[in-house]
Amino acid sequence: MKIKLSLTTQIAAALVLAIVVGVLLQDHAGYVNEYIKPFGIIFLNLLKFIVVPLVLFSIMAGILSMNDMSKLGKLGLRAILYFTFTTLIAVALGLVVPTLVKGWLPVINLHIDKVDEGIKVSEVTFMDQIVNMFPDNILTPLGTMAMIQVIIIAVLFGVAIVHVGEKGEPVRKLVLSLNEVVGKVLSYIMALAPVGVFCMLTPVVVNNGPSVLGAYAVLAILDYSCFLLHILCVYSPLVFFLGGLSPLKFIKEMQPAMLFAFSSDSSVATLPYSMECTEKMGVDKSIGSFVLSLGATINMDGVAIYLGVTSVFMAACCGIDLTLNQYFAIAFSATVASIGTPGIPGGSLALMAMVFASANIPVECVAVASGIDRIIDMGRTVMSVTGDASCAVVMQKNVGTSKKVPLQ
């Protein structure tokens, strides 16, 4: 009987194997850096290669999927505003918490040789940062991985295609098709993830020692602490004050969906469970299905927190003191990246490379973060599913008329 291991299991096995091999080869750093590290660099290069087309076409496709803007109406507009509000708070939380506590955390000094110099961070004003967000031509941002400018290009072209209407239909079909092709290319790259993770992490363990395990523990604690804070301090008050529902009842009724999300790592796969749970809380089926489906596509508060926390933590491990401009770049790119996170394995890693590049954090730090990505992914999926359900409850109270959500 042939047993096929999931990608999550393969990456976890690669992580464990990399730690074991790295510890055993502590005295053979030259061999590891010469014969194992290059394959990790190849995987990292492939990951960076796919970032620009992935972000460009996924954002455009997301805009094009809402080509009938009138269909959204009051419900869609309010839901989008709700998701945007919670995402902004999530990004702020993901940046503020690790910044406040990093002086007391046992971060390690990662000795990471950069594959390339990337984007140089200069001392520019806040207004300079705003001006630099907008490209002066279409090709340079695509070639230099100026990701904020790539996002602006995607938004402008996506909106324009929608507004052109029928004459833009051929371009619309092409963009949607290219988005599928890029997603398939990413799936090819992620099929190499177990080998890539092993070859990236083994040199990190060899060069830094087993202390890298402490970095994983700290990063996981930071992320899950922020997840819990967001649920208790953001979703719970919103559900109570705007949805008229007891937070305790909300969390209790959402447990089946939250447990499934934790085990499946998929907001989309959890949709049936979320719909069933919100119906028990008094949410009309038509409202629940629309809001939850929309949220599964654009609401990724867990990813927003994860990208913020990981950026600050990895910068600290590399001895980088983030400037205000770098914080701004992380906040902006993490917000947009979380909204455009593709629903495929490895999507968050590709977008993490984008966020790192936007703030001049070594993209090679993805090698370290990738080892624990799937463990944190379980928590951030729960976050996203919980946020979708909280929006459905609030929309029922403020838009729906067929049912009332009980307070007790």
mmCIF file of C-alpha atoms in Angstrom:
data_model
loop_
_atom_site.group_PDB
_atom_site.id
_atom_site.type_symbol
_atom_site.label_atom_id
_atom_site.label_comp_id
_atom_site.label_asym_id
_atom_site.label_seq_id
_atom_site.Cartn_x
_atom_site.Cartn_y
_atom_site.Cartn_z
ATOM 1 C CA MET A 1 0.000 0.000 0.000
ATOM 2 C CA LYS A 2 1.451 3.306 -1.154
ATOM 3 C CA ILE A 3 1.228 6.107 1.421
ATOM 4 C CA LYS A 4 1.249 9.667 0.090
ATOM 5 C CA LEU A 5 2.346 12.261 2.617
ATOM 6 C CA SER A 6 0.764 15.724 2.560
ATOM 7 C CA LEU A 7 2.914 18.751 1.757
ATOM 8 C CA THR A 8 2.592 19.851 5.388
ATOM 9 C CA THR A 9 3.962 16.510 6.608
ATOM 10 C CA GLN A 10 6.782 16.587 4.063
ATOM 11 C CA ILE A 11 7.855 20.098 5.089
ATOM 12 C CA ALA A 12 7.655 19.167 8.782
ATOM 13 C CA ALA A 13 9.831 16.117 8.100
ATOM 14 C CA ALA A 14 12.287 18.283 6.151
ATOM 15 C CA LEU A 15 12.438 20.696 9.084
ATOM 16 C CA VAL A 16 13.244 17.951 11.580
ATOM 17 C CA LEU A 17 15.773 16.351 9.219
ATOM 18 C CA ALA A 18 17.469 19.716 8.587
ATOM 19 C CA ILE A 19 17.866 20.307 12.335
ATOM 20 C CA VAL A 20 19.270 16.820 12.920
ATOM 21 C CA VAL A 21 21.667 16.989 9.947
ATOM 22 C CA GLY A 22 22.660 20.554 10.837
ATOM 23 C CA VAL A 23 23.592 19.543 14.381
ATOM 24 C CA LEU A 24 25.518 16.482 13.177
ATOM 25 C CA LEU A 25 27.453 18.492 10.575
ATOM 26 C CA GLN A 26 28.480 21.343 12.900
ATOM 27 C CA ASP A 27 32.136 20.625 12.100
ATOM 28 C CA HIS A 28 31.587 20.453 8.344
ATOM 29 C CA ALA A 29 30.205 23.895 7.597
ATOM 30 C CA GLY A 30 32.302 24.189 4.422
ATOM 31 C CA TYR A 31 30.784 21.051 2.936
ATOM 32 C CA VAL A 32 27.247 22.121 3.797
ATOM 33 C CA ASN A 33 27.704 25.627 2.383
ATOM 34 C CA GLU A 34 29.270 24.308 -0.809
ATOM 35 C CA TYR A 35 27.055 21.351 -1.675
ATOM 36 C CA ILE A 36 23.738 21.751 0.194
ATOM 37 C CA LYS A 37 23.197 25.506 0.430
ATOM 38 C CA PRO A 38 23.188 26.084 -3.386
ATOM 39 C CA PHE A 39 20.038 23.976 -3.790
ATOM 40 C CA GLY A 40 18.359 26.079 -1.117
ATOM 41 C CA ILE A 41 19.367 29.206 -3.033
ATOM 42 C CA ILE A 42 17.841 27.735 -6.207
ATOM 43 C CA PHE A 43 14.536 27.159 -4.406
ATOM 44 C CA LEU A 44 14.656 30.665 -2.934
ATOM 45 C CA ASN A 45 15.375 32.146 -6.369
ATOM 46 C CA LEU A 46 12.369 30.321 -7.801
ATOM 47 C CA LEU A 47 10.235 31.644 -4.962
ATOM 48 C CA LYS A 48 11.390 35.210 -5.600
ATOM 49 C CA PHE A 49 10.928 34.747 -9.352
ATOM 50 C CA ILE A 50 7.227 33.947 -8.955
ATOM 51 C CA VAL A 51 6.457 36.767 -6.486
ATOM 52 C CA VAL A 52 5.905 39.574 -9.025
ATOM 53 C CA PRO A 53 3.559 37.691 -11.398
ATOM 54 C CA LEU A 54 1.782 36.111 -8.423
ATOM 55 C CA VAL A 55 0.995 39.462 -6.799
ATOM 56 C CA LEU A 56 0.262 41.225 -10.098
ATOM 57 C CA PHE A 57 -2.241 38.729 -11.444
ATOM 58 C CA SER A 58 -3.817 37.610 -8.144
ATOM 59 C CA ILE A 59 -4.729 41.193 -7.217
ATOM 60 C CA MET A 60 -6.048 41.919 -10.709
ATOM 61 C CA ALA A 61 -8.059 38.689 -10.686
ATOM 62 C CA GLY A 62 -9.516 39.585 -7.294
ATOM 63 C CA ILE A 63 -10.727 42.929 -8.650
ATOM 64 C CA LEU A 64 -12.092 41.341 -11.816
ATOM 65 C CA SER A 65 -14.054 38.774 -9.806
ATOM 66 C CA MET A 66 -16.162 41.688 -8.567
ATOM 67 C CA ASN A 67 -16.848 43.076 -12.057
ATOM 68 C CA ASP A 68 -20.537 43.490 -11.254
ATOM 69 C CA MET A 69 -19.991 46.120 -8.574
ATOM 70 C CA SER A 70 -23.724 46.781 -8.162
ATOM 71 C CA LYS A 71 -24.219 43.189 -7.020
ATOM 72 C CA LEU A 72 -22.342 43.916 -3.826
ATOM 73 C CA GLY A 73 -24.794 46.599 -2.715
ATOM 74 C CA LYS A 74 -25.047 47.686 0.886
ATOM 75 C CA LEU A 75 -24.061 44.286 2.280
ATOM 76 C CA GLY A 76 -20.917 43.931 0.190
ATOM 77 C CA LEU A 77 -19.736 47.474 0.836
ATOM 78 C CA ARG A 78 -20.194 47.207 4.603
ATOM 79 C CA ALA A 79 -18.542 43.788 4.711
ATOM 80 C CA ILE A 80 -15.530 45.066 2.775
ATOM 81 C CA LEU A 81 -15.237 48.063 5.118
ATOM 82 C CA TYR A 82 -15.450 45.701 8.113
ATOM 83 C CA PHE A 83 -12.716 43.427 6.731
ATOM 84 C CA THR A 84 -10.512 46.403 5.876
ATOM 85 C CA PHE A 85 -10.904 47.815 9.398
ATOM 86 C CA THR A 86 -10.005 44.547 11.142
ATOM 87 C CA THR A 87 -7.084 43.948 8.777
ATOM 88 C CA LEU A 88 -5.593 47.364 9.535
ATOM 89 C CA ILE A 89 -5.833 46.631 13.265
ATOM 90 C CA ALA A 90 -4.286 43.196 12.683
ATOM 91 C CA VAL A 91 -1.300 44.702 10.866
ATOM 92 C CA ALA A 92 -0.833 47.312 13.603
ATOM 93 C CA LEU A 93 -1.004 44.601 16.274
ATOM 94 C CA GLY A 94 1.500 42.455 14.395
ATOM 95 C CA LEU A 95 3.964 45.343 14.294
ATOM 96 C CA VAL A 96 3.430 46.906 17.722
ATOM 97 C CA VAL A 97 3.501 43.792 19.957
ATOM 98 C CA PRO A 98 6.864 42.352 18.791
ATOM 99 C CA THR A 99 8.362 45.864 18.742
ATOM 100 C CA LEU A 100 7.359 46.477 22.372
ATOM 101 C CA VAL A 101 8.665 43.149 23.680
ATOM 102 C CA LYS A 102 11.669 42.466 21.449
ATOM 103 C CA GLY A 103 14.056 43.901 24.028
ATOM 104 C CA TRP A 104 13.027 41.160 26.483
ATOM 105 C CA LEU A 105 12.923 38.262 24.024
ATOM 106 C CA PRO A 106 15.837 35.853 23.513
ATOM 107 C CA VAL A 107 16.210 36.517 19.771
ATOM 108 C CA ILE A 108 19.288 35.057 18.096
ATOM 109 C CA ASN A 109 21.763 36.699 15.778
ATOM 110 C CA LEU A 110 21.243 35.091 12.396
ATOM 111 C CA HIS A 111 24.312 35.079 10.178
ATOM 112 C CA ILE A 112 22.637 35.086 6.789
ATOM 113 C CA ASP A 113 24.641 35.757 3.663
ATOM 114 C CA LYS A 114 22.434 37.708 1.314
ATOM 115 C CA VAL A 115 22.074 36.316 -2.203
ATOM 116 C CA ASP A 116 21.645 39.859 -3.540
ATOM 117 C CA GLU A 117 21.767 43.348 -2.140
ATOM 118 C CA GLY A 118 18.111 44.039 -2.851
ATOM 119 C CA ILE A 119 16.613 47.480 -2.371
ATOM 120 C CA LYS A 120 18.689 49.978 -0.431
ATOM 121 C CA VAL A 121 16.836 51.814 2.322
ATOM 122 C CA SER A 122 17.692 55.499 2.437
ATOM 123 C CA GLU A 123 16.591 58.156 4.864
ATOM 124 C CA VAL A 124 13.604 59.657 3.071
ATOM 125 C CA THR A 125 10.669 61.614 4.378
ATOM 126 C CA PHE A 126 7.144 60.280 4.788
ATOM 127 C CA MET A 127 6.009 62.218 1.715
ATOM 128 C CA ASP A 128 8.916 60.809 -0.290
ATOM 129 C CA GLN A 129 7.664 57.373 0.665
ATOM 130 C CA ILE A 130 4.195 58.264 -0.635
ATOM 131 C CA VAL A 131 5.606 59.605 -3.912
ATOM 132 C CA ASN A 132 7.786 56.526 -4.396
ATOM 133 C CA MET A 133 4.743 54.271 -4.189
ATOM 134 C CA PHE A 134 3.713 55.358 -7.679
ATOM 135 C CA PRO A 135 5.764 54.079 -10.657
ATOM 136 C CA ASP A 136 7.015 56.337 -13.458
ATOM 137 C CA ASN A 137 7.039 53.401 -15.897
ATOM 138 C CA ILE A 138 5.568 49.921 -16.010
ATOM 139 C CA LEU A 139 8.693 47.790 -16.539
ATOM 140 C CA THR A 140 11.106 48.903 -13.807
ATOM 141 C CA PRO A 141 8.909 47.847 -10.831
ATOM 142 C CA LEU A 142 8.434 44.400 -12.376
ATOM 143 C CA GLY A 143 12.174 43.909 -12.859
ATOM 144 C CA THR A 144 13.350 45.332 -9.520
ATOM 145 C CA MET A 145 10.667 43.774 -7.280
ATOM 146 C CA ALA A 146 9.419 47.196 -6.169
ATOM 147 C CA MET A 147 6.362 45.459 -4.787
ATOM 148 C CA ILE A 148 4.337 48.463 -3.643
ATOM 149 C CA GLN A 149 4.551 49.863 -7.176
ATOM 150 C CA VAL A 150 3.586 46.462 -8.592
ATOM 151 C CA ILE A 151 0.484 46.509 -6.374
ATOM 152 C CA ILE A 152 -0.442 50.000 -7.614
ATOM 153 C CA ILE A 153 -0.081 48.811 -11.222
ATOM 154 C CA ALA A 154 -2.300 45.783 -10.535
ATOM 155 C CA VAL A 155 -5.023 47.882 -8.905
ATOM 156 C CA LEU A 156 -5.061 50.506 -11.689
ATOM 157 C CA PHE A 157 -5.249 47.961 -14.495
ATOM 158 C CA GLY A 158 -7.771 45.790 -12.645
ATOM 159 C CA VAL A 159 -10.157 48.694 -12.049
ATOM 160 C CA ALA A 160 -9.682 49.950 -15.624
ATOM 161 C CA ILE A 161 -10.586 46.552 -17.101
ATOM 162 C CA VAL A 162 -13.773 46.498 -15.039
ATOM 163 C CA HIS A 163 -14.757 50.012 -16.104
ATOM 164 C CA VAL A 164 -14.049 49.368 -19.804
ATOM 165 C CA GLY A 165 -16.744 46.708 -19.723
ATOM 166 C CA GLU A 166 -17.364 44.561 -22.799
ATOM 167 C CA LYS A 167 -14.368 45.910 -24.711
ATOM 168 C CA GLY A 168 -12.126 44.773 -21.887
ATOM 169 C CA GLU A 169 -13.527 41.227 -21.840
ATOM 170 C CA PRO A 170 -10.626 39.693 -23.866
ATOM 171 C CA VAL A 171 -8.105 41.233 -21.432
ATOM 172 C CA ARG A 172 -10.198 40.078 -18.480
ATOM 173 C CA LYS A 173 -10.174 36.487 -19.731
ATOM 174 C CA LEU A 174 -6.425 36.710 -20.372
ATOM 175 C CA VAL A 175 -5.707 38.007 -16.864
ATOM 176 C CA LEU A 176 -7.849 35.309 -15.222
ATOM 177 C CA SER A 177 -6.138 32.681 -17.362
ATOM 178 C CA LEU A 178 -2.663 33.994 -16.513
ATOM 179 C CA ASN A 179 -3.593 34.002 -12.838
ATOM 180 C CA GLU A 180 -4.427 30.292 -13.076
ATOM 181 C CA VAL A 181 -1.155 29.620 -14.926
ATOM 182 C CA VAL A 182 0.895 31.504 -12.329
ATOM 183 C CA GLY A 183 -0.861 29.556 -9.571
ATOM 184 C CA LYS A 184 0.074 26.309 -11.302
ATOM 185 C CA VAL A 185 3.725 27.420 -11.632
ATOM 186 C CA LEU A 186 3.735 28.199 -7.911
ATOM 187 C CA SER A 187 2.389 24.706 -7.214
ATOM 188 C CA TYR A 188 5.343 23.277 -9.172
ATOM 189 C CA ILE A 189 7.765 25.343 -7.098
ATOM 190 C CA MET A 190 6.067 24.364 -3.843
ATOM 191 C CA ALA A 191 6.341 20.706 -4.798
ATOM 192 C CA LEU A 192 10.070 21.281 -4.261
ATOM 193 C CA ALA A 193 9.440 22.885 -0.860
ATOM 194 C CA PRO A 194 10.547 19.897 1.292
ATOM 195 C CA VAL A 195 13.900 19.730 -0.498
ATOM 196 C CA GLY A 196 14.168 23.507 -0.578
ATOM 197 C CA VAL A 197 13.399 23.879 3.128
ATOM 198 C CA PHE A 198 15.944 21.188 4.014
ATOM 199 C CA CYS A 199 18.655 22.795 1.886
ATOM 200 C CA MET A 200 17.909 26.288 3.222
ATOM 201 C CA LEU A 201 17.630 25.367 6.889
ATOM 202 C CA THR A 202 20.557 22.973 7.200
ATOM 203 C CA PRO A 203 23.150 25.735 6.587
ATOM 204 C CA VAL A 204 21.251 28.024 8.980
ATOM 205 C CA VAL A 205 21.467 25.397 11.751
ATOM 206 C CA VAL A 206 25.120 24.681 10.936
ATOM 207 C CA ASN A 207 26.064 28.371 10.986
ATOM 208 C CA ASN A 208 23.938 29.348 13.987
ATOM 209 C CA GLY A 209 23.735 26.143 15.999
ATOM 210 C CA PRO A 210 20.673 24.564 17.630
ATOM 211 C CA SER A 211 19.760 27.984 19.064
ATOM 212 C CA VAL A 212 17.659 28.492 15.927
ATOM 213 C CA LEU A 213 15.046 26.324 17.689
ATOM 214 C CA GLY A 214 14.686 29.088 20.246
ATOM 215 C CA ALA A 215 13.880 31.502 17.431
ATOM 216 C CA TYR A 216 11.078 29.195 16.273
ATOM 217 C CA ALA A 217 9.598 29.003 19.765
ATOM 218 C CA VAL A 218 9.688 32.776 20.245
ATOM 219 C CA LEU A 219 8.171 33.421 16.816
ATOM 220 C CA ALA A 220 5.341 30.942 17.434
ATOM 221 C CA ILE A 221 4.596 32.428 20.884
ATOM 222 C CA LEU A 222 4.504 35.947 19.441
ATOM 223 C CA ASP A 223 2.161 34.971 16.620
ATOM 224 C CA TYR A 224 -0.305 32.990 18.733
ATOM 225 C CA SER A 225 -0.312 35.702 21.412
ATOM 226 C CA CYS A 226 -1.281 38.266 18.779
ATOM 227 C CA PHE A 227 -3.949 35.917 17.381
ATOM 228 C CA LEU A 228 -5.495 35.575 20.839
ATOM 229 C CA LEU A 229 -5.330 39.330 21.475
ATOM 230 C CA HIS A 230 -7.034 40.049 18.168
ATOM 231 C CA ILE A 231 -9.892 37.650 18.903
ATOM 232 C CA LEU A 232 -10.393 38.964 22.451
ATOM 233 C CA CYS A 233 -9.815 42.680 21.857
ATOM 234 C CA VAL A 234 -11.171 43.162 18.317
ATOM 235 C CA TYR A 235 -13.631 40.450 17.251
ATOM 236 C CA SER A 236 -15.280 40.049 20.662
ATOM 237 C CA PRO A 237 -16.116 43.764 21.180
ATOM 238 C CA LEU A 238 -17.327 44.087 17.580
ATOM 239 C CA VAL A 239 -19.582 41.050 17.937
ATOM 240 C CA PHE A 240 -20.969 42.383 21.232
ATOM 241 C CA PHE A 241 -21.465 46.061 20.383
ATOM 242 C CA LEU A 242 -22.243 45.856 16.662
ATOM 243 C CA GLY A 243 -23.691 42.347 16.447
ATOM 244 C CA GLY A 244 -25.562 42.162 19.737
ATOM 245 C CA LEU A 245 -24.162 38.713 20.520
ATOM 246 C CA SER A 246 -22.348 37.528 23.628
ATOM 247 C CA PRO A 247 -18.640 36.888 22.787
ATOM 248 C CA LEU A 248 -18.744 33.708 24.888
ATOM 249 C CA LYS A 249 -21.693 32.376 22.902
ATOM 250 C CA PHE A 250 -19.990 33.393 19.664
ATOM 251 C CA ILE A 251 -16.777 31.519 20.478
ATOM 252 C CA LYS A 252 -18.694 28.505 21.803
ATOM 253 C CA GLU A 253 -20.836 28.218 18.661
ATOM 254 C CA MET A 254 -17.795 28.703 16.409
ATOM 255 C CA GLN A 255 -15.765 25.891 17.989
ATOM 256 C CA PRO A 256 -16.547 23.240 15.324
ATOM 257 C CA ALA A 257 -15.474 25.561 12.520
ATOM 258 C CA MET A 258 -12.412 26.766 14.430
ATOM 259 C CA LEU A 259 -11.262 23.198 15.128
ATOM 260 C CA PHE A 260 -11.719 22.197 11.488
ATOM 261 C CA ALA A 261 -9.854 25.314 10.337
ATOM 262 C CA PHE A 262 -7.000 24.475 12.711
ATOM 263 C CA SER A 263 -6.654 20.977 11.277
ATOM 264 C CA SER A 264 -7.288 21.764 7.602
ATOM 265 C CA ASP A 265 -5.341 25.052 7.201
ATOM 266 C CA SER A 266 -7.993 26.167 4.697
ATOM 267 C CA SER A 267 -10.574 28.941 5.048
ATOM 268 C CA VAL A 268 -12.347 27.760 1.907
ATOM 269 C CA ALA A 269 -12.610 24.154 3.078
ATOM 270 C CA THR A 270 -14.057 25.401 6.385
ATOM 271 C CA LEU A 271 -16.883 27.334 4.691
ATOM 272 C CA PRO A 272 -19.617 24.683 5.208
ATOM 273 C CA TYR A 273 -18.793 24.461 8.915
ATOM 274 C CA SER A 274 -18.724 28.260 9.272
ATOM 275 C CA MET A 275 -22.103 28.591 7.570
ATOM 276 C CA GLU A 276 -23.633 25.987 9.855
ATOM 277 C CA CYS A 277 -22.192 27.684 12.949
ATOM 278 C CA THR A 278 -23.371 31.178 11.980
ATOM 279 C CA GLU A 279 -26.869 29.888 11.187
ATOM 280 C CA LYS A 280 -27.061 28.545 14.744
ATOM 281 C CA MET A 281 -26.182 32.060 15.916
ATOM 282 C CA GLY A 282 -29.157 33.498 14.035
ATOM 283 C CA VAL A 283 -27.485 34.639 10.817
ATOM 284 C CA ASP A 284 -29.678 34.337 7.738
ATOM 285 C CA LYS A 285 -28.337 31.785 5.267
ATOM 286 C CA SER A 286 -28.219 34.256 2.363
ATOM 287 C CA ILE A 287 -26.226 36.774 4.406
ATOM 288 C CA GLY A 288 -23.936 34.120 5.870
ATOM 289 C CA SER A 289 -23.105 32.490 2.526
ATOM 290 C CA PHE A 290 -22.279 35.824 0.881
ATOM 291 C CA VAL A 291 -20.202 37.306 3.715
ATOM 292 C CA LEU A 292 -18.362 34.083 4.555
ATOM 293 C CA SER A 293 -17.506 33.418 0.901
ATOM 294 C CA LEU A 294 -16.274 36.983 0.476
ATOM 295 C CA GLY A 295 -14.277 36.740 3.693
ATOM 296 C CA ALA A 296 -12.651 33.462 2.659
ATOM 297 C CA THR A 297 -11.314 35.351 -0.360
ATOM 298 C CA ILE A 298 -10.243 38.753 0.996
ATOM 299 C CA ASN A 299 -10.180 38.565 4.816
ATOM 300 C CA MET A 300 -6.841 37.238 6.048
ATOM 301 C CA ASP A 301 -6.257 38.963 9.400
ATOM 302 C CA GLY A 302 -4.142 36.026 10.546
ATOM 303 C CA VAL A 303 -1.819 36.481 7.576
ATOM 304 C CA ALA A 304 -1.608 40.235 8.254
ATOM 305 C CA ILE A 305 -0.511 39.593 11.854
ATOM 306 C CA TYR A 306 1.885 36.852 10.785
ATOM 307 C CA LEU A 307 3.611 39.027 8.169
ATOM 308 C CA GLY A 308 3.977 41.915 10.630
ATOM 309 C CA VAL A 309 5.302 39.793 13.495
ATOM 310 C CA THR A 310 7.675 37.834 11.271
ATOM 311 C CA SER A 311 9.054 40.992 9.639
ATOM 312 C CA VAL A 312 9.869 42.662 12.983
ATOM 313 C CA PHE A 313 11.243 39.448 14.491
ATOM 314 C CA MET A 314 13.473 38.568 11.528
ATOM 315 C CA ALA A 315 14.769 42.141 11.361
ATOM 316 C CA ALA A 316 15.730 41.879 15.043
ATOM 317 C CA CYS A 317 17.479 38.551 14.438
ATOM 318 C CA CYS A 318 19.481 40.145 11.611
ATOM 319 C CA GLY A 319 20.413 43.151 13.739
ATOM 320 C CA ILE A 320 18.291 45.576 11.693
ATOM 321 C CA ASP A 321 16.715 48.541 13.484
ATOM 322 C CA LEU A 322 13.600 49.246 11.451
ATOM 323 C CA THR A 323 12.968 52.876 10.543
ATOM 324 C CA LEU A 324 9.557 54.542 10.403
ATOM 325 C CA ASN A 325 9.642 54.261 6.605
ATOM 326 C CA GLN A 326 10.316 50.536 6.836
ATOM 327 C CA TYR A 327 7.412 50.104 9.257
ATOM 328 C CA PHE A 328 5.211 51.983 6.808
ATOM 329 C CA ALA A 329 6.379 49.748 3.945
ATOM 330 C CA ILE A 330 5.696 46.602 5.984
ATOM 331 C CA ALA A 331 2.250 47.838 7.053
ATOM 332 C CA PHE A 332 1.204 48.728 3.521
ATOM 333 C CA SER A 333 2.549 45.625 1.802
ATOM 334 C CA ALA A 334 1.317 43.280 4.570
ATOM 335 C CA THR A 335 -2.196 44.764 4.364
ATOM 336 C CA VAL A 336 -2.453 44.341 0.613
ATOM 337 C CA ALA A 337 -0.658 40.980 0.677
ATOM 338 C CA SER A 338 -3.056 39.594 3.282
ATOM 339 C CA ILE A 339 -6.021 40.600 1.116
ATOM 340 C CA GLY A 340 -4.449 39.012 -1.948
ATOM 341 C CA THR A 341 -3.109 35.848 -0.326
ATOM 342 C CA PRO A 342 -3.689 32.999 -2.796
ATOM 343 C CA GLY A 343 -5.573 30.018 -1.418
ATOM 344 C CA ILE A 344 -2.833 27.563 -2.300
ATOM 345 C CA PRO A 345 -0.003 26.037 -0.257
ATOM 346 C CA GLY A 346 3.042 28.274 -0.258
ATOM 347 C CA GLY A 347 1.175 31.462 -1.105
ATOM 348 C CA SER A 348 2.050 33.076 2.222
ATOM 349 C CA LEU A 349 5.752 32.280 1.798
ATOM 350 C CA ALA A 350 5.847 33.982 -1.588
ATOM 351 C CA LEU A 351 4.101 37.049 -0.168
ATOM 352 C CA MET A 352 6.435 37.032 2.843
ATOM 353 C CA ALA A 353 9.312 37.467 0.394
ATOM 354 C CA MET A 354 7.456 40.464 -1.035
ATOM 355 C CA VAL A 355 6.979 42.057 2.398
ATOM 356 C CA PHE A 356 10.620 41.463 3.354
ATOM 357 C CA ALA A 357 11.810 43.000 0.091
ATOM 358 C CA SER A 358 9.640 46.086 0.611
ATOM 359 C CA ALA A 359 11.454 46.840 3.907
ATOM 360 C CA ASN A 360 14.953 45.681 2.874
ATOM 361 C CA ILE A 361 14.874 42.724 5.280
ATOM 362 C CA PRO A 362 17.004 39.923 3.765
ATOM 363 C CA VAL A 363 14.657 37.796 1.676
ATOM 364 C CA GLU A 364 16.776 34.834 2.744
ATOM 365 C CA CYS A 365 15.033 35.060 6.137
ATOM 366 C CA VAL A 366 12.158 33.264 4.414
ATOM 367 C CA ALA A 367 14.372 30.195 4.827
ATOM 368 C CA VAL A 368 14.090 30.456 8.592
ATOM 369 C CA ALA A 369 10.406 31.396 8.697
ATOM 370 C CA SER A 370 9.400 28.632 6.280
ATOM 371 C CA GLY A 371 10.340 25.957 8.800
ATOM 372 C CA ILE A 372 7.539 26.957 11.166
ATOM 373 C CA ASP A 373 5.136 28.413 8.604
ATOM 374 C CA ARG A 374 2.736 25.471 8.592
ATOM 375 C CA ILE A 375 2.518 25.374 12.390
ATOM 376 C CA ILE A 376 1.567 29.047 12.523
ATOM 377 C CA ASP A 377 -0.702 28.615 9.496
ATOM 378 C CA MET A 378 -3.102 26.559 11.612
ATOM 379 C CA GLY A 379 -3.557 29.473 14.003
ATOM 380 C CA ARG A 380 -3.871 32.146 11.352
ATOM 381 C CA THR A 381 -6.508 30.114 9.497
ATOM 382 C CA VAL A 382 -8.554 29.983 12.703
ATOM 383 C CA MET A 383 -8.117 33.753 12.932
ATOM 384 C CA SER A 384 -9.414 34.332 9.413
ATOM 385 C CA VAL A 385 -12.404 31.995 9.824
ATOM 386 C CA THR A 386 -13.336 33.634 13.140
ATOM 387 C CA GLY A 387 -13.105 37.075 11.544
ATOM 388 C CA ASP A 388 -15.392 36.009 8.676
ATOM 389 C CA ALA A 389 -18.002 34.748 11.143
ATOM 390 C CA SER A 390 -17.821 37.901 13.268
ATOM 391 C CA CYS A 391 -18.536 39.956 10.151
ATOM 392 C CA ALA A 392 -21.543 37.749 9.301
ATOM 393 C CA VAL A 393 -22.977 38.321 12.792
ATOM 394 C CA VAL A 394 -22.472 42.088 12.547
ATOM 395 C CA MET A 395 -23.951 42.234 9.032
ATOM 396 C CA GLN A 396 -27.007 40.263 10.196
ATOM 397 C CA LYS A 397 -27.674 42.824 12.926
ATOM 398 C CA ASN A 398 -27.092 45.870 10.722
ATOM 399 C CA VAL A 399 -28.302 44.721 7.281
ATOM 400 C CA GLY A 400 -30.428 41.590 7.754
ATOM 401 C CA THR A 401 -34.076 41.772 8.728
ATOM 402 C CA SER A 402 -35.313 38.201 8.712
ATOM 403 C CA LYS A 403 -33.685 37.069 11.945
ATOM 404 C CA LYS A 404 -32.485 38.532 15.203
ATOM 405 C CA VAL A 405 -29.285 37.422 16.807
ATOM 406 C CA PRO A 406 -29.855 36.473 20.460
ATOM 407 C CA LEU A 407 -27.664 38.235 23.002
ATOM 408 C CA GLN A 408 -27.355 35.472 25.565
#
